[in-house]
CSV table of C-alpha atoms and ligand atoms in Angstrom, one decimal:
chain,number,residue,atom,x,y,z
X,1404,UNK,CA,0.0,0.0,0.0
X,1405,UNK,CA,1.1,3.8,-1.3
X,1406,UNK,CA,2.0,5.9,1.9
X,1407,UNK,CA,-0.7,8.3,0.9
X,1408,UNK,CA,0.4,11.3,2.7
X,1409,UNK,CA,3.8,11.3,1.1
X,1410,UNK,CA,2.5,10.1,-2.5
X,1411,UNK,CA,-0.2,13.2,-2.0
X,1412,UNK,CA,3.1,15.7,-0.9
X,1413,UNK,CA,5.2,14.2,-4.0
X,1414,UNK,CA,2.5,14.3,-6.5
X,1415,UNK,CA,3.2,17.3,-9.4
X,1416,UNK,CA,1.0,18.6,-11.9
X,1417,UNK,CA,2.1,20.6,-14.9
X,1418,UNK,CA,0.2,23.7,-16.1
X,1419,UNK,CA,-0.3,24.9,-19.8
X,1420,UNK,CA,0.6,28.5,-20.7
X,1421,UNK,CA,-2.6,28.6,-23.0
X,1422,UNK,CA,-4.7,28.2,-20.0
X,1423,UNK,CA,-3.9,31.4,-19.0
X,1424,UNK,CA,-4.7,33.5,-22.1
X,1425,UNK,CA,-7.5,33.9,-23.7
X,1426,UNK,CA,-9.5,30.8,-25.5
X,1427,UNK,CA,-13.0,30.3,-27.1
X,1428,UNK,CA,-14.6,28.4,-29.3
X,1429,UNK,CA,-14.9,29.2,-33.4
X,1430,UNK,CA,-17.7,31.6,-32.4
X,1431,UNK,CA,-16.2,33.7,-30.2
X,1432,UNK,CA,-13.9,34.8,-27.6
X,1433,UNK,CA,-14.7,36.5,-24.8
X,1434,UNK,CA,-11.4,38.7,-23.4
X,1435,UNK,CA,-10.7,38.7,-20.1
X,1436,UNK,CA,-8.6,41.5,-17.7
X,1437,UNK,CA,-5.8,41.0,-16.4
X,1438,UNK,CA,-4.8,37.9,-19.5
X,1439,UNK,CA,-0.8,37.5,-20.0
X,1440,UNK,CA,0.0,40.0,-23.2
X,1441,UNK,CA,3.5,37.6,-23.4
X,1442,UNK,CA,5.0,34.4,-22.0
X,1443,UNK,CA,6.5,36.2,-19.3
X,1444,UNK,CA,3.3,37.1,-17.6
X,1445,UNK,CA,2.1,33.4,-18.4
X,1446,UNK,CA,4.8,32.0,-16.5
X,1447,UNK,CA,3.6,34.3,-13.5
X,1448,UNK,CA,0.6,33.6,-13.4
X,1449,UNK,CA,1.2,30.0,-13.4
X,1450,UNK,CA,3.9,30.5,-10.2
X,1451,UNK,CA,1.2,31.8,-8.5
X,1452,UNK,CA,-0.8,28.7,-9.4
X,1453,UNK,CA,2.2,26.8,-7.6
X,1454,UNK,CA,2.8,29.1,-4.4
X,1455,UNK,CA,-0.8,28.3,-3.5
X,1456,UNK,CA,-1.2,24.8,-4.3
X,1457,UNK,CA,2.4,23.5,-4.1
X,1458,UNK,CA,2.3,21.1,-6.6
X,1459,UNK,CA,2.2,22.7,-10.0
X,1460,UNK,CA,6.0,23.4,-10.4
X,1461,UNK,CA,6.3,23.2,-14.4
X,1462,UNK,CA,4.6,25.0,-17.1
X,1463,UNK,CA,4.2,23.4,-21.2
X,1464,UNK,CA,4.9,26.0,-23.6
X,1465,UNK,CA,3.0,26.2,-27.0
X,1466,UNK,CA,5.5,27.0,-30.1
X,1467,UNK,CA,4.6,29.7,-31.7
X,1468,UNK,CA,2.6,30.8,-29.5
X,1469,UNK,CA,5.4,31.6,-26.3
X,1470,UNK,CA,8.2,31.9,-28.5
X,1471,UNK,CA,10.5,34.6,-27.2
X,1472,UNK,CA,14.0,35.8,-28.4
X,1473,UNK,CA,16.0,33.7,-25.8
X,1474,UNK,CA,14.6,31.4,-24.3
X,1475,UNK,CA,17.6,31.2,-21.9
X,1476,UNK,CA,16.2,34.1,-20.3
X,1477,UNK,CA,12.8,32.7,-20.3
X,1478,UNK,CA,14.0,29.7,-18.4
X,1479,UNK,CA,15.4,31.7,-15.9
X,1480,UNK,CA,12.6,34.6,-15.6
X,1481,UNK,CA,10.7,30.9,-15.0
X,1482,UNK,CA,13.5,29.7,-12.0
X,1483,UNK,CA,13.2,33.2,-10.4
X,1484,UNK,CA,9.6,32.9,-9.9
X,1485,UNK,CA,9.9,29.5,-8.5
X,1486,UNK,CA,8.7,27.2,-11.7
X,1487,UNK,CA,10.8,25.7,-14.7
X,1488,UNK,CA,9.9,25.3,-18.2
X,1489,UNK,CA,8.0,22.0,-18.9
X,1490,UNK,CA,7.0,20.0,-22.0
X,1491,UNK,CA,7.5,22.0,-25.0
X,1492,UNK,CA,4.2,21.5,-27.8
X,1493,UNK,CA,4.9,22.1,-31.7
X,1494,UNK,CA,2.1,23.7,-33.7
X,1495,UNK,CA,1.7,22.7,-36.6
X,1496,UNK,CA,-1.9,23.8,-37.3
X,1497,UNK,CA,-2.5,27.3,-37.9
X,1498,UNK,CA,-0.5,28.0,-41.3
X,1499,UNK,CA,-2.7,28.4,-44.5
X,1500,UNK,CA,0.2,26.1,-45.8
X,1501,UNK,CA,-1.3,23.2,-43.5
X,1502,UNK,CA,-5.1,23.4,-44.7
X,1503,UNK,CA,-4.2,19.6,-46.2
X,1504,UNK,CA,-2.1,18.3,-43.6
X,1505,UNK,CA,1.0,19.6,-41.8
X,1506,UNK,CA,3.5,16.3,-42.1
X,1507,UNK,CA,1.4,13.8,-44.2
X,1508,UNK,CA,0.2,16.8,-46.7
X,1509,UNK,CA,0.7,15.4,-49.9
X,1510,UNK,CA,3.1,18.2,-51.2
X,1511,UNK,CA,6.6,17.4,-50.1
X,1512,UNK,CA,7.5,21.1,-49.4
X,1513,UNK,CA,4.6,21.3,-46.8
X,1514,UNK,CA,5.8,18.6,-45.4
X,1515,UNK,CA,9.7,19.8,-45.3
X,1516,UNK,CA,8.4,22.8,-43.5
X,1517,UNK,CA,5.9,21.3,-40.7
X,1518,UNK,CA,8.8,18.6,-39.6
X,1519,UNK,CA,11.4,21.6,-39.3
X,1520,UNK,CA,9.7,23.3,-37.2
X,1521,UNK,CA,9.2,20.2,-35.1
X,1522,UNK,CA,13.3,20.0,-35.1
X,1523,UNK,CA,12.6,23.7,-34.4
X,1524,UNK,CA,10.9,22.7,-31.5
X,1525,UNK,CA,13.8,20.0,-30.7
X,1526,UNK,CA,16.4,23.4,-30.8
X,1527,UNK,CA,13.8,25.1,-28.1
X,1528,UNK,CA,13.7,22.3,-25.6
X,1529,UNK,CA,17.2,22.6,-25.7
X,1530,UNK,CA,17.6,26.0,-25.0
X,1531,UNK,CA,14.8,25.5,-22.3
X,1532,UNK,CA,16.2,22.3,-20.5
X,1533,UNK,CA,12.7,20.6,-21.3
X,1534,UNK,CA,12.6,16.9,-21.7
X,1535,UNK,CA,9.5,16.7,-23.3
X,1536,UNK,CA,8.3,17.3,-27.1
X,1537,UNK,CA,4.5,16.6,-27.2
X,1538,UNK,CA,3.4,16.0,-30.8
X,1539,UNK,CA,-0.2,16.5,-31.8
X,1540,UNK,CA,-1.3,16.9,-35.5
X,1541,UNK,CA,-4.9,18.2,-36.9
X,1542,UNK,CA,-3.7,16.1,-40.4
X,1543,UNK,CA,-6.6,14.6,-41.9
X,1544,UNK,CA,-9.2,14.2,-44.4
X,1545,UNK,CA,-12.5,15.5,-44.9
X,1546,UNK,CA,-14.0,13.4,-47.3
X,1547,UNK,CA,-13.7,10.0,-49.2
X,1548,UNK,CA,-11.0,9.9,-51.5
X,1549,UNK,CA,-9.6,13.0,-50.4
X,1550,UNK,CA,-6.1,11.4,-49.8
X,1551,UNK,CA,-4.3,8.1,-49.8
X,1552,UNK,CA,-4.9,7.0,-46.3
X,1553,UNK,CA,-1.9,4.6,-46.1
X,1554,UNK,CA,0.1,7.2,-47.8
X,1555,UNK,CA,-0.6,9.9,-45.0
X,1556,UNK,CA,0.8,7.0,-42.8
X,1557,UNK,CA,3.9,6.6,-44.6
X,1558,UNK,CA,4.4,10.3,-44.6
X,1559,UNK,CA,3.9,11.0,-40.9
X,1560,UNK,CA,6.1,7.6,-40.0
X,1561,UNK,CA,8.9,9.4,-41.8
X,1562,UNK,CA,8.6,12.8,-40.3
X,1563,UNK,CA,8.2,11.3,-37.0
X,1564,UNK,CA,11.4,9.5,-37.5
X,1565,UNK,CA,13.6,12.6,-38.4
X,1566,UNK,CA,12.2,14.2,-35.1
X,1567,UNK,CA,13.4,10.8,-33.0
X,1568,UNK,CA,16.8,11.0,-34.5
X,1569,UNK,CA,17.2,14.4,-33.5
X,1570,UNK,CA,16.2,13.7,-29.7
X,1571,UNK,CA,19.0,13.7,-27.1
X,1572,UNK,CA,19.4,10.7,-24.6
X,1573,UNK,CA,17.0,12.3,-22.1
X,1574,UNK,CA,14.0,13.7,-24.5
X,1575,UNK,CA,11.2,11.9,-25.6
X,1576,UNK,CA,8.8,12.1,-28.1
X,1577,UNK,CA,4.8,12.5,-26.4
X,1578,UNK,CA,2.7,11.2,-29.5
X,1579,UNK,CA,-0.8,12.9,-28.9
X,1580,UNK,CA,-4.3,11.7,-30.6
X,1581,UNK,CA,-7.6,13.0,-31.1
X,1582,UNK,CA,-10.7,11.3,-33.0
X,1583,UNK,CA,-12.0,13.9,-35.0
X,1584,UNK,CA,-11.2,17.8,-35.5
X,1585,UNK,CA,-10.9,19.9,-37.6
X,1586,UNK,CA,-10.8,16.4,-39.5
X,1587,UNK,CA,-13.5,15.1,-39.8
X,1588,UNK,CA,-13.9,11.7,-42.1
X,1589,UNK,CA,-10.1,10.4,-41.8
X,1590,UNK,CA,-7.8,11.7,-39.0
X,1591,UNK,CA,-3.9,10.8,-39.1
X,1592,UNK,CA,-3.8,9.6,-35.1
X,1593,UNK,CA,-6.9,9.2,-34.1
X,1594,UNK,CA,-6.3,7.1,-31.4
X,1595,UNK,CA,-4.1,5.2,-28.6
X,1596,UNK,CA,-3.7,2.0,-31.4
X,1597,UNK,CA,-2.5,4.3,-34.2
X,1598,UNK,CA,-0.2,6.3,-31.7
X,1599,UNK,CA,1.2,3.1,-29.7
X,1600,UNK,CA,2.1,1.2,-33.4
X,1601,UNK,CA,4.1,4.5,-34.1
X,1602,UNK,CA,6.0,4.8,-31.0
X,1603,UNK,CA,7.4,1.1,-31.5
X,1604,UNK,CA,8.3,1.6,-34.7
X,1605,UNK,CA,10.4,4.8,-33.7
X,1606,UNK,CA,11.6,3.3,-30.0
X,1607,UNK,CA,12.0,3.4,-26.5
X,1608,UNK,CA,12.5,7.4,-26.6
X,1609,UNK,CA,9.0,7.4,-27.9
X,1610,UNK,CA,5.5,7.4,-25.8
X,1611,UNK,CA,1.9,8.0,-26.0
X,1612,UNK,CA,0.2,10.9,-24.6
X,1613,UNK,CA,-3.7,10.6,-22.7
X,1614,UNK,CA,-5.5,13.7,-23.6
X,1615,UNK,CA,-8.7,12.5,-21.3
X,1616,UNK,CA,-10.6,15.0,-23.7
X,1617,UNK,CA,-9.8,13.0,-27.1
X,1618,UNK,CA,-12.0,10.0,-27.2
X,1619,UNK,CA,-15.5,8.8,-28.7
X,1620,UNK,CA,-17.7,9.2,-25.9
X,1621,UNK,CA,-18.5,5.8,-24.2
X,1622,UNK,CA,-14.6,5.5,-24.4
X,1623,UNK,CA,-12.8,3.3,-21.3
X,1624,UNK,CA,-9.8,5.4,-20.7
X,1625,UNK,CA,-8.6,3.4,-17.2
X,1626,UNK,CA,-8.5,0.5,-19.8
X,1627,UNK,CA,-6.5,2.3,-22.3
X,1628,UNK,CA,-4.1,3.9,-19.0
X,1629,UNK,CA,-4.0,0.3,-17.9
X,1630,UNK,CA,-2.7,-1.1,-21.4
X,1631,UNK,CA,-0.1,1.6,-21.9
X,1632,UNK,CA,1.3,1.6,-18.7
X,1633,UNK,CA,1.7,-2.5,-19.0
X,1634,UNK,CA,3.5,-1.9,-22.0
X,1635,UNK,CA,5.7,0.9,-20.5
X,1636,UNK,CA,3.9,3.0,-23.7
X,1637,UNK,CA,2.4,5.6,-21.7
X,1638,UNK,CA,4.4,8.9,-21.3
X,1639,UNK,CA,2.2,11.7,-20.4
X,1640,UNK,CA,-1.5,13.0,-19.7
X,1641,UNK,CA,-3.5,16.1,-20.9
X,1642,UNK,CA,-6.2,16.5,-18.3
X,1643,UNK,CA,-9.4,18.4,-18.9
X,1644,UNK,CA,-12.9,17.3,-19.5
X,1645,UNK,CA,-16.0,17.1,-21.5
X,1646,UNK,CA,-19.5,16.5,-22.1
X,1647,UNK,CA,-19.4,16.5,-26.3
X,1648,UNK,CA,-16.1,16.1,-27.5
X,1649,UNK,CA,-12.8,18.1,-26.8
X,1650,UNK,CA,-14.5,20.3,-24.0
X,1651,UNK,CA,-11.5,21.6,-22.8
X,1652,UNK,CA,-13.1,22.0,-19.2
X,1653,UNK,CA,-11.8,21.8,-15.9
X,1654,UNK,CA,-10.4,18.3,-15.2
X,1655,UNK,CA,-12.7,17.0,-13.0
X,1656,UNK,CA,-15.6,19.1,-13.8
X,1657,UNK,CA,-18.0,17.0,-15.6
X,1658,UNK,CA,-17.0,13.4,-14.5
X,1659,UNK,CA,-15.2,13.1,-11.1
X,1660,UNK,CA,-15.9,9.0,-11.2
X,1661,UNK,CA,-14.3,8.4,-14.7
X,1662,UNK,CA,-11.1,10.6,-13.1
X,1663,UNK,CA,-10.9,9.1,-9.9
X,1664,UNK,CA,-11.1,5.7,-12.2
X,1665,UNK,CA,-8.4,6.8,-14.3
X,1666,UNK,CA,-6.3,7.8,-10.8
X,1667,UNK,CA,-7.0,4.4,-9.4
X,1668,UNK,CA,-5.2,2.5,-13.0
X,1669,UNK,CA,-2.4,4.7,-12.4
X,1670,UNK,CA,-2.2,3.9,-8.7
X,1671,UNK,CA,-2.4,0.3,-9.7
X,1672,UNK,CA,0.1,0.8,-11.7
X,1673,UNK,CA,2.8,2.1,-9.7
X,1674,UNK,CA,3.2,5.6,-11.8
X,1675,UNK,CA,2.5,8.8,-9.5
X,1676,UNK,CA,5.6,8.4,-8.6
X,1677,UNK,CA,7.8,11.2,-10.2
X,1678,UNK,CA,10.6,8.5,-11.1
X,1679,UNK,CA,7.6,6.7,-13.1
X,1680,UNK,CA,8.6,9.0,-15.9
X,1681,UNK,CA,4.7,10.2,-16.6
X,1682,UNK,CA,4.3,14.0,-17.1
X,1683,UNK,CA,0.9,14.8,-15.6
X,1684,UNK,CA,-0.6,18.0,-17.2
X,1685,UNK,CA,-3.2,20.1,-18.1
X,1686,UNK,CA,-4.5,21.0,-21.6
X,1687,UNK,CA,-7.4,23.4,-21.3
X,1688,UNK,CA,-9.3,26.6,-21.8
X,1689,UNK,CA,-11.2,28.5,-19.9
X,1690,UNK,CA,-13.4,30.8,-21.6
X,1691,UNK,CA,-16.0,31.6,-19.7
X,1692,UNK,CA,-14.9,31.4,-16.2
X,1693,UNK,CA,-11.4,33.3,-14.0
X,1694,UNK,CA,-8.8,31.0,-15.3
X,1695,UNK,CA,-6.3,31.3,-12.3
X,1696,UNK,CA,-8.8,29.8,-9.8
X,1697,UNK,CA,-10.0,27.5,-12.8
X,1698,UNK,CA,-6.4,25.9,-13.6
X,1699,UNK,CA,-6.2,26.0,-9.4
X,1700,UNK,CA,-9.5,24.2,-9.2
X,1701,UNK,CA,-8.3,21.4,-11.6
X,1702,UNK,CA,-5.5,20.8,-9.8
X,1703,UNK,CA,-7.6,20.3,-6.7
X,1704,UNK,CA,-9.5,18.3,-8.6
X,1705,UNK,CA,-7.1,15.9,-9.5
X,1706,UNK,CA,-5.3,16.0,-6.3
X,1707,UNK,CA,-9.0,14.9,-5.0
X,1708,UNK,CA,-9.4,12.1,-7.4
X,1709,UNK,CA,-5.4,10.7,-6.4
X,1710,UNK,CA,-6.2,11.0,-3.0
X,1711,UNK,CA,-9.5,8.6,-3.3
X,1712,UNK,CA,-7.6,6.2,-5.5
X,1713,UNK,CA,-5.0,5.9,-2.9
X,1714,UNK,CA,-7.1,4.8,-0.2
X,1715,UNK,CA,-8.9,2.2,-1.8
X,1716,UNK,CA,-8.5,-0.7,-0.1
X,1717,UNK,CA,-6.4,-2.9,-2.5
X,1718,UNK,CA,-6.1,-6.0,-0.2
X,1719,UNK,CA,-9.7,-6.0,0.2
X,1720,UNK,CA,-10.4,-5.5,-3.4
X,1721,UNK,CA,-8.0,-7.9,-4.6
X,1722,UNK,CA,-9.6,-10.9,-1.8
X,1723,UNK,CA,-12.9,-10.1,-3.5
X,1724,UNK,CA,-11.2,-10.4,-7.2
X,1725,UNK,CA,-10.2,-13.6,-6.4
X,1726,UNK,CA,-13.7,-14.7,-4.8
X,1727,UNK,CA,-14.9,-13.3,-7.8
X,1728,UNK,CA,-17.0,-11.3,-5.4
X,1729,UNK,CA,-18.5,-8.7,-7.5
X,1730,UNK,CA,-20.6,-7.1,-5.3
X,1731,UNK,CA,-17.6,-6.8,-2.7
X,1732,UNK,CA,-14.9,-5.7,-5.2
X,1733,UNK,CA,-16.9,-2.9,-6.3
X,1734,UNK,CA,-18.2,-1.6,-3.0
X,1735,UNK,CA,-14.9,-1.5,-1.8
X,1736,UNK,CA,-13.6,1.2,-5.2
X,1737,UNK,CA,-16.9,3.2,-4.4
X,1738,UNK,CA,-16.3,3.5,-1.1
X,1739,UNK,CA,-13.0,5.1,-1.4
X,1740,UNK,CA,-14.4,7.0,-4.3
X,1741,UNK,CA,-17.2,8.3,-1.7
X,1742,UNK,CA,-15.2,9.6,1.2
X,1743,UNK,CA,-14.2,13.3,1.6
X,1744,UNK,CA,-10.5,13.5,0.9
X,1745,UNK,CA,-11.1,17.1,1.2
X,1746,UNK,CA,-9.9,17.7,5.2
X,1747,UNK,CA,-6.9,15.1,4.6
X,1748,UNK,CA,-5.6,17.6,1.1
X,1749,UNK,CA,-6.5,20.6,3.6
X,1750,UNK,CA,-4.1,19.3,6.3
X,1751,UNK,CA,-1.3,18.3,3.9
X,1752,UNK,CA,-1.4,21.7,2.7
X,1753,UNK,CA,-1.4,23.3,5.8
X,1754,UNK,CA,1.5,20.6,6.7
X,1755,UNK,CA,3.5,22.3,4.5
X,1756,UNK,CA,2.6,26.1,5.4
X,1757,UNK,CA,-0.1,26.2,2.6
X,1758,UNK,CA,-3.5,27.5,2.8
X,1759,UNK,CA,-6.0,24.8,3.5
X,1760,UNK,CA,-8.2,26.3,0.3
X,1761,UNK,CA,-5.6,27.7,-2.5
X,1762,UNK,CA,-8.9,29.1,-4.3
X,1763,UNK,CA,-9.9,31.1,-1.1
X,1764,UNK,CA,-6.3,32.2,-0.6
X,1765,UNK,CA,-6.1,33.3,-4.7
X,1766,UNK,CA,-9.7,35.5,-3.7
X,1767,UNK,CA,-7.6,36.9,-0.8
X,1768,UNK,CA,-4.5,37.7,-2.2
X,1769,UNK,CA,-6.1,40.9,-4.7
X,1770,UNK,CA,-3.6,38.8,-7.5
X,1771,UNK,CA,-6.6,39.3,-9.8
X,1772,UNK,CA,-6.9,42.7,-8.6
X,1773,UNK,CA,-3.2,43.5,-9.7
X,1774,UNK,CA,-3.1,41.5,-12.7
X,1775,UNK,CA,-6.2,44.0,-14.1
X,1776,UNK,CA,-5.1,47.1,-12.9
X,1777,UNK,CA,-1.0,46.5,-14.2
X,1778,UNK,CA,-1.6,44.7,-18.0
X,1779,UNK,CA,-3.3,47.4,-19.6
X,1780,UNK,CA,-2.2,48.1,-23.1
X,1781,UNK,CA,-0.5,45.8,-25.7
X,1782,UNK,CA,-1.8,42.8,-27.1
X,1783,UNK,CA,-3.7,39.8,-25.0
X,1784,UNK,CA,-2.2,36.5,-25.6
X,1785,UNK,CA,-4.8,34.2,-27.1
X,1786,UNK,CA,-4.7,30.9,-29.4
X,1787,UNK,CA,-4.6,32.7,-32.3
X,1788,UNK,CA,-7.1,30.7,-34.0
G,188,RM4,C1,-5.0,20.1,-29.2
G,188,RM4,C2,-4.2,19.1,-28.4
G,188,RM4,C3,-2.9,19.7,-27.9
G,188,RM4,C4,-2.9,21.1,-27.5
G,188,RM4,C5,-3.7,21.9,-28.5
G,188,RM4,C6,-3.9,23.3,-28.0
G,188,RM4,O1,-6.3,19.6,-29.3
G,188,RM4,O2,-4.9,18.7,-27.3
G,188,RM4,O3,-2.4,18.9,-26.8
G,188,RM4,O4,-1.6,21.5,-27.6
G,188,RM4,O5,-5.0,21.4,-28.7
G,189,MN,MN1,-4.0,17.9,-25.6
């Protein structure tokens, strides 16, 4: 059994400089005050998100989006406040060149350009210390007959190859998938099976990423955390979560059971631990609610969810298993998904000269306050979409 207080103090959640600008959906976005107008006042807010829950030390950075002129400087602007630059995410979706596909379009000098800037990206991590490239691609078709779909595969098998080669000893590739959109009859990776087969094929330096948002509703995701982590495939999670299909919401928000499930696989499966080598972050806009208290609220949220899969009682459920007990087994996951964790997070916290409530201390601090009154002027990051 996990020594829950110290798996709980250990546990880190990384943050997604996105989060923090401004988002919406293709109908409209609604600004905020007080939004980062640079990556500099992205990493800030997200230190803030850290002093208060004391878990979030690491922030991903979007290329293009945060690109800077050194990102040297960045990494240490980042230190100063008391984070570090995380995973670093290539963009390869918002160039008119990329309308057909970014590295499986079929014109070769599309494809030249979307896999250097993924070396590009390589060059960034770097200059930033990150470990972490994290690889998701919008390439697909729209209709039948559109493209060779084998081709596509070729294409993106070779791109995805050049990256690998270019990888130090201690970076890895995180290959991302998504089920539909902006494709929407044939996407490239559109799920864990597509993603897996390419990681083999490029090796050991390559792994599959979760985004809990990506999946055909209906979709078992503790069984597809519990395969990949048997295989030793699984390398990182995007958290956030939905009702439709890539909601983007807070993680937590609109299905606590399916998260505290998906905690409970990765309990199981011995990989909170920070030496597991699984990067556990965020991917998510908020655009209709603060995002501060919102990113700080999904961290809770997870933290919540860990803290009920690590009490389950896994002798108990494992003696019902075996009687093939059903009744048994499952009361004994619901009732560890039914007790208030909340006072035992509220004492770590305080344990460690936190606030018991980090969204109560955010309220209290005027950090919104100052945030609206200083960024006035310039140009609110967004997504650019
Ligand atoms: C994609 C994918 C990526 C994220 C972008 C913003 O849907 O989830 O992880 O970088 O959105
Ligand atoms: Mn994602």
């Amino acid at each position: 059994m996990p020594d829950v207080r110290a798996t709980l103090r250990a546990q880190r959640i990384e943050t997604p400089s996105w989060a923090y600008a401004n988002s919406g959906t293709r109908f409209k976005v609604f600004a905020q005050p007080g939004v980062p107008r640079d990556p500099y006042e992205k990493i800030a807010d997200a230190a803030v998100v850290h002093r208060l829950t004391g878990v979030a030390p690491t922030v991903s950075l979007h290329i293009p989006w945060d690109t800077v002129e050194d990102f040297g400087k960045l990494a240490a602007y980042a230190e100063e406040q008391g984070v570090r630059l995380g995973v670093i995410n290539a963009n390869v979706f918002q160039d008119d060149d990329y309308k057909l596909g970014s590295v499986t379009n079929p014109d070769p000098r599309i494809r030249r350009k979307a896999t250097d800037h993924l070396l590009a990206c390589v060059d960034v991590m770097n200059a930033t210390g990150s470990k972490d490239l994290k690889l998701w691609f919008s390439d697909g078709t729209n209709y039948p007959g559109q493209d060779d779909i084998r081709a596509r595969q070729d294409r993106l098998a070779a791109a995805l190859r050049e990256v690998y080669d270019r990888l130090g000893d201690d970076q890895r590739i995180l290959l991302e998938y998504k089920l539909f959109e902006p494709a929407f009859y044939t996407t490239d990776v559109p799920d864990w099976g597509t993603a897996y087969a390419h990681t083999l094929e490029l090796g050991p330096k390559a792994q599959v990423v979760i985004d809990t948002g990506h999946h055909a509703p209906g979709t078992n995701i503790e069984f597809i955390v519990a395969f990949l982590l048997r295989q030793r495939r699984l390398g990182a999670f995007d958290f956030n979560s939905r009702f439709y299909a890539d909601d983007d919401l807070m993680a937590g928000a609109a299905d606590p059971f399916q998260l505290f499930r998906i905690m409970y696989e990765i309990v199981r499966g011995d990989a909170l631990d920070p030496a597991a080598g699984i990067t556990f972050m965020l991917d998510q806009c908020h655009n209709i609610e603060a995002k501060i208290p919102a990113i700080i609220r999904s961290v809770t949220n997870i933290q919540e969810a860990t803290a009920k899969a690590l009490i389950v009682d896994r002798p108990a459920l494992a003696a019902a298993q075996q009687e093939g007990d059903v009744l048994a087994a499952n009361a004994v996951l619901m009732d560890a998904f039914s007790t208030d964790v909340r006072p035992l997070l509220a004492e770590i916290r305080q344990e460690q000269g936190l606030a018991a409530d980090p969204i109560a201390a955010y309220r209290a601090s005027g950090y919104a306050e100052k945030i609206s009154a200083e960024r006035v002027g310039g140009t609110q990051a967004g997504w650019g979409a």
